[in-house]
Amino acid sequence: SNKCYFFFFQAEDGIRDFCLSRGLGDVYKRQIWDIEKESVYTQLIAHDREVYDISFSPNVNVFASVGSDGSARQFDLRNLEHSTVLYETENSIPLLRLAWNKQDPNYLAVIAMDQTYVTLLDIRHPLSPVAKLSNHRDSVNSLAWAPQSSCHLCTVGDDCQALIWDLSELKFELTEPLLEYK
């Protein structure tokens, strides 16, 4: 049977959804609830500060989170006592968003606060980014993998551009997207 879990993060001043947890203080409890039992399944100890985003891998037991501590962490629902640090930004720049490749569970992409690039990660090589996608002229604010392709990623930014990236031939520094929409 499939388990149903609910993620929420609690600040000192009350319960907040993980997407709304910015700026609520430094003391957080990160809990996973078992909805069927209406009780806390476990408490996560990982990020040092607010968690901004969470994404499940195509492997339903694995998820990752990013936060204001500048780290991306991977968790496995079958063993929540441990997490793997996938990436840490220089100078602890907060990571705002992440998206898991829908076709290849080894890859995910992350966005750092006020940055004009996207970082591509391979979970098989923690702490070593695979590629940096740079063509936006202003902060990147969202990203999504193509649902039918393992090598296409769309990024959008405050520069009013949507860029489609072809990642079939990975180089560390990618500056030319496949398509640009303004």
CSV table of C-alpha atoms in Angstrom, one decimal:
chain,number,residue,atom,x,y,z
A,1,SER,CA,0.0,0.0,0.0
A,2,ASN,CA,1.1,3.5,-0.7
A,3,LYS,CA,1.8,5.7,2.3
A,4,CYS,CA,0.6,9.3,2.3
A,5,TYR,CA,3.0,11.7,4.0
A,6,PHE,CA,2.6,15.4,4.7
A,7,PHE,CA,5.6,17.7,5.1
A,8,PHE,CA,5.5,20.8,7.2
A,9,PHE,CA,7.9,22.9,9.0
A,10,GLN,CA,7.2,24.6,12.3
A,11,ALA,CA,8.8,27.9,13.3
A,12,GLU,CA,8.9,29.3,16.8
A,13,ASP,CA,5.7,31.2,16.1
A,14,GLY,CA,3.6,28.4,14.7
A,15,ILE,CA,3.1,26.0,11.8
A,16,ARG,CA,4.1,27.1,8.3
A,17,ASP,CA,4.0,25.3,5.0
A,18,PHE,CA,7.5,24.6,3.7
A,19,CYS,CA,7.0,27.0,0.8
A,20,LEU,CA,6.1,29.8,3.1
A,21,SER,CA,8.8,29.4,5.6
A,22,ARG,CA,11.1,32.3,4.7
A,23,GLY,CA,12.1,34.7,7.3
A,24,LEU,CA,10.3,33.0,10.2
A,25,GLY,CA,13.3,32.6,12.4
A,26,ASP,CA,16.2,30.2,12.9
A,27,VAL,CA,14.6,27.5,15.0
A,28,TYR,CA,12.7,25.0,13.0
A,29,LYS,CA,11.3,21.5,13.5
A,30,ARG,CA,11.0,19.6,10.2
A,31,GLN,CA,8.5,16.8,10.6
A,32,ILE,CA,6.9,14.2,8.3
A,33,TRP,CA,3.4,13.3,9.2
A,34,ASP,CA,1.7,10.0,8.5
A,35,ILE,CA,-1.7,11.2,7.4
A,36,GLU,CA,-3.4,7.8,7.9
A,37,LYS,CA,-2.3,7.6,11.5
A,38,GLU,CA,-2.7,11.4,12.1
A,39,SER,CA,0.7,11.5,13.9
A,40,VAL,CA,4.3,12.5,13.4
A,41,TYR,CA,6.1,9.8,11.4
A,42,THR,CA,9.6,11.3,12.1
A,43,GLN,CA,11.5,14.6,12.6
A,44,LEU,CA,14.2,15.5,10.2
A,45,ILE,CA,17.5,17.0,11.3
A,46,ALA,CA,19.3,18.4,8.3
A,47,HIS,CA,19.1,22.0,7.2
A,48,ASP,CA,20.4,24.6,9.6
A,49,ARG,CA,17.8,27.3,8.6
A,50,GLU,CA,14.6,27.7,6.6
A,51,VAL,CA,13.7,25.2,3.9
A,52,TYR,CA,12.4,26.8,0.7
A,53,ASP,CA,11.6,23.9,-1.6
A,54,ILE,CA,11.2,20.1,-1.7
A,55,SER,CA,10.9,17.8,-4.7
A,56,PHE,CA,10.4,14.1,-5.0
A,57,SER,CA,12.5,12.0,-7.3
A,58,PRO,CA,10.9,9.7,-9.9
A,59,ASN,CA,11.9,7.1,-7.3
A,60,VAL,CA,9.0,7.6,-4.9
A,61,ASN,CA,11.0,7.0,-1.8
A,62,VAL,CA,13.6,9.7,-2.5
A,63,PHE,CA,13.2,13.4,-2.1
A,64,ALA,CA,15.5,16.5,-1.9
A,65,SER,CA,15.2,19.9,-0.3
A,66,VAL,CA,16.9,23.2,-0.5
A,67,GLY,CA,17.1,26.1,1.9
A,68,SER,CA,18.5,29.3,3.2
A,69,ASP,CA,21.6,27.5,4.5
A,70,GLY,CA,22.7,27.2,0.9
A,71,SER,CA,22.5,23.4,0.8
A,72,ALA,CA,20.7,20.8,-1.3
A,73,ARG,CA,20.0,17.6,0.7
A,74,GLN,CA,18.7,14.2,-0.4
A,75,PHE,CA,16.5,12.0,1.8
A,76,ASP,CA,15.2,8.4,1.6
A,77,LEU,CA,11.9,7.7,3.2
A,78,ARG,CA,13.2,4.2,4.1
A,79,ASN,CA,16.0,5.7,6.2
A,80,LEU,CA,15.3,9.2,7.4
A,81,GLU,CA,18.0,9.1,10.0
A,82,HIS,CA,20.5,10.2,7.4
A,83,SER,CA,20.6,12.7,4.6
A,84,THR,CA,23.2,13.3,1.8
A,85,VAL,CA,24.4,16.8,1.2
A,86,LEU,CA,24.3,17.0,-2.6
A,87,TYR,CA,25.5,20.6,-3.0
A,88,GLU,CA,26.5,23.6,-1.0
A,89,THR,CA,26.8,27.1,-2.4
A,90,GLU,CA,29.8,29.3,-2.0
A,91,ASN,CA,29.3,31.8,0.9
A,92,SER,CA,26.1,30.0,1.8
A,93,ILE,CA,24.0,31.7,-0.8
A,94,PRO,CA,20.4,30.5,-0.2
A,95,LEU,CA,19.0,27.9,-2.6
A,96,LEU,CA,15.4,28.7,-3.5
A,97,ARG,CA,14.2,26.1,-5.9
A,98,LEU,CA,15.0,22.6,-7.1
A,99,ALA,CA,13.5,20.3,-9.7
A,100,TRP,CA,14.2,16.6,-10.2
A,101,ASN,CA,14.6,15.2,-13.8
A,102,LYS,CA,11.4,13.3,-14.5
A,103,GLN,CA,13.1,10.8,-16.7
A,104,ASP,CA,16.5,10.3,-15.1
A,105,PRO,CA,16.5,10.2,-11.3
A,106,ASN,CA,20.3,10.9,-11.2
A,107,TYR,CA,19.9,14.6,-12.1
A,108,LEU,CA,18.3,17.6,-10.4
A,109,ALA,CA,18.7,21.3,-10.9
A,110,VAL,CA,18.8,24.1,-8.3
A,111,ILE,CA,18.4,27.9,-8.3
A,112,ALA,CA,20.3,30.1,-5.9
A,113,MET,CA,19.0,33.5,-4.7
A,114,ASP,CA,19.6,36.5,-6.9
A,115,GLN,CA,21.8,34.5,-9.4
A,116,THR,CA,21.6,34.4,-13.2
A,117,TYR,CA,22.4,30.8,-13.6
A,118,VAL,CA,21.1,27.3,-12.8
A,119,THR,CA,23.3,24.5,-11.3
A,120,LEU,CA,22.8,21.0,-12.5
A,121,LEU,CA,23.6,18.2,-10.0
A,122,ASP,CA,24.2,14.4,-10.4
A,123,ILE,CA,23.3,12.6,-7.2
A,124,ARG,CA,26.0,10.0,-7.9
A,125,HIS,CA,28.6,12.7,-7.4
A,126,PRO,CA,27.6,14.8,-4.3
A,127,LEU,CA,29.2,18.2,-3.9
A,128,SER,CA,30.4,18.3,-7.5
A,129,PRO,CA,28.1,20.2,-9.9
A,130,VAL,CA,27.8,18.7,-13.3
A,131,ALA,CA,27.0,21.9,-15.2
A,132,LYS,CA,26.2,25.6,-14.8
A,133,LEU,CA,23.6,27.0,-17.2
A,134,SER,CA,24.2,30.7,-17.7
A,135,ASN,CA,22.3,33.0,-20.2
A,136,HIS,CA,19.8,34.9,-18.1
A,137,ARG,CA,20.5,38.6,-17.7
A,138,ASP,CA,18.6,38.8,-14.4
A,139,SER,CA,17.8,36.4,-11.5
A,140,VAL,CA,16.4,33.0,-12.4
A,141,ASN,CA,13.2,32.3,-10.5
A,142,SER,CA,11.8,29.0,-11.7
A,143,LEU,CA,12.7,25.8,-13.6
A,144,ALA,CA,11.0,22.7,-14.9
A,145,TRP,CA,12.2,19.5,-16.6
A,146,ALA,CA,10.4,18.4,-19.7
A,147,PRO,CA,8.1,15.5,-18.7
A,148,GLN,CA,9.0,13.4,-21.8
A,149,SER,CA,12.7,14.1,-22.1
A,150,SER,CA,15.7,13.5,-19.9
A,151,CYS,CA,17.8,16.2,-21.5
A,152,HIS,CA,15.5,19.3,-21.7
A,153,LEU,CA,15.2,21.9,-19.0
A,154,CYS,CA,13.2,25.1,-19.1
A,155,THR,CA,14.4,28.1,-16.9
A,156,VAL,CA,12.7,31.4,-16.5
A,157,GLY,CA,13.9,34.6,-14.9
A,158,ASP,CA,13.3,38.2,-14.0
A,159,ASP,CA,14.8,39.1,-17.4
A,160,CYS,CA,11.4,38.1,-18.9
A,161,GLN,CA,13.0,35.1,-20.7
A,162,ALA,CA,12.1,31.5,-20.9
A,163,LEU,CA,15.1,29.4,-22.0
A,164,ILE,CA,15.0,25.8,-23.1
A,165,TRP,CA,18.3,23.9,-22.6
A,166,ASP,CA,19.4,20.8,-24.4
A,167,LEU,CA,21.6,18.8,-21.9
A,168,SER,CA,22.3,15.9,-24.2
A,169,GLU,CA,25.9,16.9,-24.5
A,170,LEU,CA,26.9,18.2,-21.1
A,171,LYS,CA,29.7,20.7,-20.7
A,172,PHE,CA,30.4,22.3,-17.3
A,173,GLU,CA,29.6,25.8,-18.6
A,174,LEU,CA,26.6,26.0,-20.9
A,175,THR,CA,25.8,29.5,-22.2
A,176,GLU,CA,23.7,28.8,-25.3
A,177,PRO,CA,20.2,27.5,-24.8
A,178,LEU,CA,18.4,25.5,-27.5
A,179,LEU,CA,15.5,28.0,-27.6
A,180,GLU,CA,14.9,31.5,-26.2
A,181,TYR,CA,11.4,33.0,-25.6
A,182,LYS,CA,11.1,36.7,-24.7
